[in-house]
C-alpha positions as a Python dict, from the first residue, in 0.01 Angstrom:
ca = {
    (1, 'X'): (0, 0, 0),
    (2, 'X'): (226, 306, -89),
    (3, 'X'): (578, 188, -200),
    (4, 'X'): (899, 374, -231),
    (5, 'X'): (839, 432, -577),
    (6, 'X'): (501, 593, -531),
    (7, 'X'): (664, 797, -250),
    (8, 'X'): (955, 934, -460),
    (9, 'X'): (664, 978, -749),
    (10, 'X'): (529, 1279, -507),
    (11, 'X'): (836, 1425, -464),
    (12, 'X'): (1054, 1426, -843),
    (13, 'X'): (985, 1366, -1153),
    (14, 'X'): (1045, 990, -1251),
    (15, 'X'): (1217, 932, -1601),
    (16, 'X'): (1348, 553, -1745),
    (17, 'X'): (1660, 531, -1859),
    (18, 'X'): (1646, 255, -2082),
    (19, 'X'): (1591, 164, -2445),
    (20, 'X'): (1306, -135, -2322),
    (21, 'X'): (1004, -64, -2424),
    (22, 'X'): (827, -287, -2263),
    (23, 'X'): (1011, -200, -1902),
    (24, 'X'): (892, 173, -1989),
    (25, 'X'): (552, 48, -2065),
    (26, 'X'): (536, -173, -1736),
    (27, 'X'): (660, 99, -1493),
    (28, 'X'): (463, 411, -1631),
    (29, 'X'): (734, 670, -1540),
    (30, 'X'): (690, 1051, -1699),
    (31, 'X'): (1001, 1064, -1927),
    (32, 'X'): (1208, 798, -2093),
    (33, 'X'): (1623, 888, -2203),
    (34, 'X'): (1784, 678, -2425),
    (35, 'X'): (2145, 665, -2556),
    (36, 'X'): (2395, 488, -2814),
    (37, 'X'): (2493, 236, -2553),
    (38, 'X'): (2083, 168, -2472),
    (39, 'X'): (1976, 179, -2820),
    (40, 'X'): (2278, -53, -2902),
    (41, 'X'): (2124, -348, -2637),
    (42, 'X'): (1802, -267, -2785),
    (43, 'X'): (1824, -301, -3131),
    (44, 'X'): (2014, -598, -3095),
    (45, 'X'): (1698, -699, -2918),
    (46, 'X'): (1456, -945, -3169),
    (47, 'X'): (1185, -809, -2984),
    (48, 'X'): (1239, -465, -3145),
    (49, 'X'): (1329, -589, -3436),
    (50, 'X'): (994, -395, -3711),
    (51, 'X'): (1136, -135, -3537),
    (52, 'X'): (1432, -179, -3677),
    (53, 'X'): (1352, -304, -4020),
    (54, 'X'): (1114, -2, -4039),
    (55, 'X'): (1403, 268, -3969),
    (56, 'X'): (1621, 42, -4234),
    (57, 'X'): (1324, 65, -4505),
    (58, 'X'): (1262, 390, -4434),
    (59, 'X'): (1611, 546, -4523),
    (60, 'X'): (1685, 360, -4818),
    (61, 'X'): (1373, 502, -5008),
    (62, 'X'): (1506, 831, -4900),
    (63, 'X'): (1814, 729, -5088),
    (64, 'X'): (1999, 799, -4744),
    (65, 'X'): (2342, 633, -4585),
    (66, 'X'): (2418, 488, -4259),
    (67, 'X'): (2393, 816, -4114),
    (68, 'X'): (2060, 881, -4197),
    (69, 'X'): (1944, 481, -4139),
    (70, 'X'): (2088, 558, -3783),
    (71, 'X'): (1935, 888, -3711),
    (72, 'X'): (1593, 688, -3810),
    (73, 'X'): (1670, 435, -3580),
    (74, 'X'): (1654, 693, -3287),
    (75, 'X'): (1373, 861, -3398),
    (76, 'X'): (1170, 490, -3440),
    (77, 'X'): (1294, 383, -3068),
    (78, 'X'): (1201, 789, -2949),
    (79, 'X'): (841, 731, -3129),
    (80, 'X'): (761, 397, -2989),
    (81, 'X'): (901, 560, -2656),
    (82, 'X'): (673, 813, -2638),
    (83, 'X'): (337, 614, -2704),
    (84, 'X'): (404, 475, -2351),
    (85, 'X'): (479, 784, -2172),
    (86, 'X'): (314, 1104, -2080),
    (87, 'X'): (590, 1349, -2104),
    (88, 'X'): (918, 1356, -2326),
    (89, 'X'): (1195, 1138, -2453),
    (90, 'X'): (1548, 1216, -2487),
    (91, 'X'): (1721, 1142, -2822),
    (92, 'X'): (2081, 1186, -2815),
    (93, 'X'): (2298, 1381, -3047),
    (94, 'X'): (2607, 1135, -3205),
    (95, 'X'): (2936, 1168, -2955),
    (96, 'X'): (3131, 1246, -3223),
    (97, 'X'): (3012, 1567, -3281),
    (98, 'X'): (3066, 1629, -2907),
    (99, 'X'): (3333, 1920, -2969),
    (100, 'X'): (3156, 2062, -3269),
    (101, 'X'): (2864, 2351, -3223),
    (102, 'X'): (2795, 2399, -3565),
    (103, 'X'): (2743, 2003, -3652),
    (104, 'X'): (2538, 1887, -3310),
    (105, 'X'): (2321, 2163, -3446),
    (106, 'X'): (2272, 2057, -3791),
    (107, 'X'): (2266, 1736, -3618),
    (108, 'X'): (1976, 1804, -3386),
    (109, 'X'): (1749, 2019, -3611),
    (110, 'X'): (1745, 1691, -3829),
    (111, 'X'): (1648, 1472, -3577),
    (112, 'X'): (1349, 1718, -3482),
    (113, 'X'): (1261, 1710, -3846),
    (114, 'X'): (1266, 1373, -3828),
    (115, 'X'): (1008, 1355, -3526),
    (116, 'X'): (774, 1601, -3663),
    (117, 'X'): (786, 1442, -3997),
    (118, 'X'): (613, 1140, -3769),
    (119, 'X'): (390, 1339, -3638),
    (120, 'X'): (579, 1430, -3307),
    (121, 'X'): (609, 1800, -3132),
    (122, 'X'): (922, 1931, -3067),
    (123, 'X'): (807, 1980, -2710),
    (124, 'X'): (803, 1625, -2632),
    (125, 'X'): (1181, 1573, -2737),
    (126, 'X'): (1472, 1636, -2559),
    (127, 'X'): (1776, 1679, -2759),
    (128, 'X'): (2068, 1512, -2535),
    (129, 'X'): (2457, 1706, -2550),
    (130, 'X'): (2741, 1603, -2376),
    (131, 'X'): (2854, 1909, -2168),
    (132, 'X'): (3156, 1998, -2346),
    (133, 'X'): (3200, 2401, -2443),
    (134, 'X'): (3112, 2319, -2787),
    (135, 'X'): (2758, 2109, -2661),
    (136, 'X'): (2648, 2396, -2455),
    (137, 'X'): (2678, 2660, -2737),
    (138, 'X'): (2522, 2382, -2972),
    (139, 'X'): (2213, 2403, -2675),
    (140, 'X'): (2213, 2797, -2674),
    (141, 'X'): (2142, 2790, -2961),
    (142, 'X'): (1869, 2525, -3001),
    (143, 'X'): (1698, 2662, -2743),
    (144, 'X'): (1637, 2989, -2936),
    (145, 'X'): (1481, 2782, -3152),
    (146, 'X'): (1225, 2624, -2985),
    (147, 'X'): (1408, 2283, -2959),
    (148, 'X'): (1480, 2190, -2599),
    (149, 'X'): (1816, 2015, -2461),
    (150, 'X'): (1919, 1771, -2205),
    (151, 'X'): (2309, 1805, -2121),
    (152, 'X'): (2444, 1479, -2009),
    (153, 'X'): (2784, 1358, -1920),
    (154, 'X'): (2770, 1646, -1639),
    (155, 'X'): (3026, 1598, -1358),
    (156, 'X'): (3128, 1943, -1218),
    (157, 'X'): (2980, 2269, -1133),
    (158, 'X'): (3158, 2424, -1394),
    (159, 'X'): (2948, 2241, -1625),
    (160, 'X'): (2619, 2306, -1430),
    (161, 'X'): (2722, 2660, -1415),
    (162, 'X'): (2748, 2709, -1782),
    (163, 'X'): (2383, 2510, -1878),
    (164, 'X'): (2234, 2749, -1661),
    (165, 'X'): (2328, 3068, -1778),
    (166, 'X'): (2254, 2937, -2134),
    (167, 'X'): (1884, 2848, -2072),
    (168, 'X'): (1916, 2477, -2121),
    (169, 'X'): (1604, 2308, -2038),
    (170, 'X'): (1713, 1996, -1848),
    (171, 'X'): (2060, 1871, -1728),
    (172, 'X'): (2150, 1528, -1618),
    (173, 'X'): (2443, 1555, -1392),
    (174, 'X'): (2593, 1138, -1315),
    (175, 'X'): (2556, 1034, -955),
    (176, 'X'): (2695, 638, -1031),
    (177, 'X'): (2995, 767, -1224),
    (178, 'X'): (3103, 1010, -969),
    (179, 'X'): (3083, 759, -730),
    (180, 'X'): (3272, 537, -916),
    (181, 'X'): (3587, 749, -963),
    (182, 'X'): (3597, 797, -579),
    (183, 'X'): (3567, 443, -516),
    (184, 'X'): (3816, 381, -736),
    (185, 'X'): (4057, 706, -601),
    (186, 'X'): (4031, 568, -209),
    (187, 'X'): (4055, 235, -329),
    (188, 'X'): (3699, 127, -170),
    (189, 'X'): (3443, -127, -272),
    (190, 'X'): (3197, 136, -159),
    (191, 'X'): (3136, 505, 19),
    (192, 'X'): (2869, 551, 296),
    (193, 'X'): (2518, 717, 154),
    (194, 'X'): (2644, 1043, 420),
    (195, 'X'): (2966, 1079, 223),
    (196, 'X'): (2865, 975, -97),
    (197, 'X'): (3057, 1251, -377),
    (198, 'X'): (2744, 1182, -649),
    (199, 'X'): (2490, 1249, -413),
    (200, 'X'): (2644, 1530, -238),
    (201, 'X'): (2766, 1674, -618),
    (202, 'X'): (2367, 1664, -726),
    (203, 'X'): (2280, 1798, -394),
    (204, 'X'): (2534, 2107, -438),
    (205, 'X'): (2352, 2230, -811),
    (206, 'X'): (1986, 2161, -726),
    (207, 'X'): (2068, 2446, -445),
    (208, 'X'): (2285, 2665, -648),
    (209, 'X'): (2001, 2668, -887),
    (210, 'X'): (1733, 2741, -676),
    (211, 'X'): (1915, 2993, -477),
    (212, 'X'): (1980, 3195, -799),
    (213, 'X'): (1632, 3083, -957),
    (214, 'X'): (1743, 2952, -1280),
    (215, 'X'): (1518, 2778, -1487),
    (216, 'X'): (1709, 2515, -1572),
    (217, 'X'): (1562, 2139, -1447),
    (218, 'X'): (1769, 1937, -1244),
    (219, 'X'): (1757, 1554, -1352),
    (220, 'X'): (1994, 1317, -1095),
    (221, 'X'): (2182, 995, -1380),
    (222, 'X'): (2331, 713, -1334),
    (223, 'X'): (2260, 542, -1044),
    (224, 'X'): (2447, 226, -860),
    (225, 'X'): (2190, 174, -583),
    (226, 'X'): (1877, 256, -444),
    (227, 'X'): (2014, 455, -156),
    (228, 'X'): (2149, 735, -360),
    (229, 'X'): (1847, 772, -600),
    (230, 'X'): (1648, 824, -271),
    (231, 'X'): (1874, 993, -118),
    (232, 'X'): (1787, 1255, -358),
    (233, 'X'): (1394, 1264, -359),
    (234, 'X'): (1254, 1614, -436),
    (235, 'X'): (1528, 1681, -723),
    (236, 'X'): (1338, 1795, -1031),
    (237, 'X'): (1337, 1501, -1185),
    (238, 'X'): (1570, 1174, -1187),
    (239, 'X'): (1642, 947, -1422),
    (240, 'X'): (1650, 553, -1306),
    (241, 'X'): (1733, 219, -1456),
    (242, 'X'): (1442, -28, -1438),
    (243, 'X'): (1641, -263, -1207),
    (244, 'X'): (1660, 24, -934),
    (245, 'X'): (1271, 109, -1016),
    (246, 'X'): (1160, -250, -930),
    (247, 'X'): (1348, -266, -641),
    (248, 'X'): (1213, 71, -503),
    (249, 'X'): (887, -43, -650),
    (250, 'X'): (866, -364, -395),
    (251, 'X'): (976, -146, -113),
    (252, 'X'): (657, -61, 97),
    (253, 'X'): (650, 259, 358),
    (254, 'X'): (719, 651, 259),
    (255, 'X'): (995, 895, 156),
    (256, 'X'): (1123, 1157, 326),
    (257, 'X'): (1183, 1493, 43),
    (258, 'X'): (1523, 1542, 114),
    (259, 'X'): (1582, 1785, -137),
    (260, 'X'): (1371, 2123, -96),
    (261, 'X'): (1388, 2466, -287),
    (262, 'X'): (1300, 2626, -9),
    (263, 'X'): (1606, 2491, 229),
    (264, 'X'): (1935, 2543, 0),
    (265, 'X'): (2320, 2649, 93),
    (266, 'X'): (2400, 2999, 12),
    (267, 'X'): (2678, 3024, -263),
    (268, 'X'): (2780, 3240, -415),
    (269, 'X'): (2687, 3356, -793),
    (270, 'X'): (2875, 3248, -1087),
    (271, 'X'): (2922, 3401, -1435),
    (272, 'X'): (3157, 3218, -1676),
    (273, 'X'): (3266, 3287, -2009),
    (274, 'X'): (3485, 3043, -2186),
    (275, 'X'): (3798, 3132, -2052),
    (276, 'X'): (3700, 3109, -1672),
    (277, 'X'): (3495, 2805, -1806),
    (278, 'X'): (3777, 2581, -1915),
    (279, 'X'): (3982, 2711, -1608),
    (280, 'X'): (3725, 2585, -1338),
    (281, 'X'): (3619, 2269, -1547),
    (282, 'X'): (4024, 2193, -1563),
    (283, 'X'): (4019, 2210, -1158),
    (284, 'X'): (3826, 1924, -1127),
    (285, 'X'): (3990, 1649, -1190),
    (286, 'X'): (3689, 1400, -1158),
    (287, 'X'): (3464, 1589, -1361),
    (288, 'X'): (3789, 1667, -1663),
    (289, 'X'): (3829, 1260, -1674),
    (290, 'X'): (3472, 1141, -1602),
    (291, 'X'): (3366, 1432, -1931),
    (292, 'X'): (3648, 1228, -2148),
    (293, 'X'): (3558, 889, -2077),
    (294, 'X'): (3173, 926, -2115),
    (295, 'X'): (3261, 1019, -2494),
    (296, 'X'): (3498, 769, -2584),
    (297, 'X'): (3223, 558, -2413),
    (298, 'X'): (2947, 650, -2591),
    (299, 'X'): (3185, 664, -2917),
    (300, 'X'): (3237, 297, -2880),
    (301, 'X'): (2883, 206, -2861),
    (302, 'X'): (2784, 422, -3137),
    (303, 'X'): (3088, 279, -3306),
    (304, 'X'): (2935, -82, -3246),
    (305, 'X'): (2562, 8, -3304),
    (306, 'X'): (2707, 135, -3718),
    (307, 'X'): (2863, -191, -3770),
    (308, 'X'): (2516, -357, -3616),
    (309, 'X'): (2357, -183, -3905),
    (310, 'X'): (2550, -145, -4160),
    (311, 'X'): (2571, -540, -4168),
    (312, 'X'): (2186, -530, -4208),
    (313, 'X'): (2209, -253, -4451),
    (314, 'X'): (2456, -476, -4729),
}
């Protein structure tokens, strides 16, 4: 019996957003992302725990700080990741660095060092930005190089805009967090599937990216519900807690593709440099506060996952 989840499977790219392991290994998607808030909940996890212990072991014989037992820690969560999936994993670059090209670079070149050193292609790593100004020069450049990036924390075409003409690989513009923000602007519990801003936001760059046939993959983040994820079937790829997969999962019947390269919106083409940039990004409210908050955000987790280790470190 064909399920909703097999359905979507023929139309996008399915990727796990989670730090579980053994979710990832049970629902066999493609891709897995991770993050400082999901490797926080999973390290924390006793399950995980040689995992842990490993990445710990492994950076005081290198003589290395909390920095370095950290940037192990990713790599030893990205490495298990990827014995249970097909395609890539996503390894995020520290928020902190968010407005700072020169050190997400140094940043990311040692955290593909770090996979290859285990024995891991670059081409099975995503290195995940935040789309500031700063994280899509970082990109630029890293893609030059052979090491390809996922820009998250996208909100606005502004951002979308810019990842394209800079030959990112993947980007993972937020559907749930859009949402959110509206919901919380029109002071709603919720917004109709028809009207919903994330849905209708991922919508708008899948066709502005077709139309113009930029490279760039499209991933749909951060979902709240089932509706919007398939609401979005036949965007490159999209990225989906395993909550929302199980529930698709035990669905039965067939998807409609709702999202088609051949059937897009004519817009208009866009070049901006970082003037025009930070003038269209500033427009958008949504996208200006959602950009902000995903930092601090992901600051605080990372924040919290340093202390978590650097109490097993003493």
């Amino acid at each position: 019996m064909t399920t909703h989840l097999d359905s979507l499977k023929q139309h996008s790219t399915v990727v796990a957003d989670t730090g579980d392991i053994e979710s990832i290994a049970r629902l066999k998607p493609q891709d897995a992302t991770t993050n400082p808030s999901l490797l926080l909940k999973s390290a924390q996890d006793a399950r995980y725990r040689p995992l842990l212990d490993g990445a710990l072991a492994q950076a005081k014989a290198a003589g290395e700080d909390l920095s370095g037992a950290i940037d192990r820690l990713f790599v030893a969560f990205g490495c298990e990741i990827l014995k249970h999936v097909p395609g890539r994993v996503s390894t995020e670059v520290d928020p902190r660095l968010s407005f700072d090209t020169e050190a997400s670079i140094a940043k990311a070149r040692h955290l593909i060092a770090l996979y290859e050193a285990a024995g891991i292609s670059r081409s099975r790593v995503l290195i995940k930005l935040a789309t500031t100004w700063e994280g899509v020069r970082a990109a630029e450049k890293l893609e030059r190089d052979g090491i390809h990036c996922n820009l998250t924390l996208l909100f606005g075409m502004a951002q979308a805009i810019a990842c394209a003409d800079a030959g990112v690989t993947l980007i993972s513009p937020f559907v749930g967090r859009i949402y959110d923000w509206y919901c919380a602007q029109q002071k709603v519990a919720d917004i109709p599937l028809e009207q919903d801003p994330g849905v209708a936001s991922v919508t708008r760059i899948y066709n502005y990216y077709k139309q113009h046939g930029y490279h760039t993959e499209v991933m749909g983040a951060s979902f709240r519900k089932v509706g919007q994820v398939e609401a979005l079937a036949g965007c490159d790829l999209l990225t989906i807690a395993p909550d929302l997969l199980d529930q698709m999962a035990a669905l039965p019947g067939e998807l409609e593709r709702q999202l088609d390269p051949t059937r897009t919106t004519p817009a208009e083409r866009v070049t901006l440099d970082e003037r025009a940039y930070r003038w269209l990004h500033n427009e958008d409210a949504m996208a200006v506060e959602k950009l902000s908050d995903g930092i601090r955000r992901f600051d605080v987790d990372a924040r919290k996952l340093d202390a978590f280790v650097a109490g097993l470190m003493r």
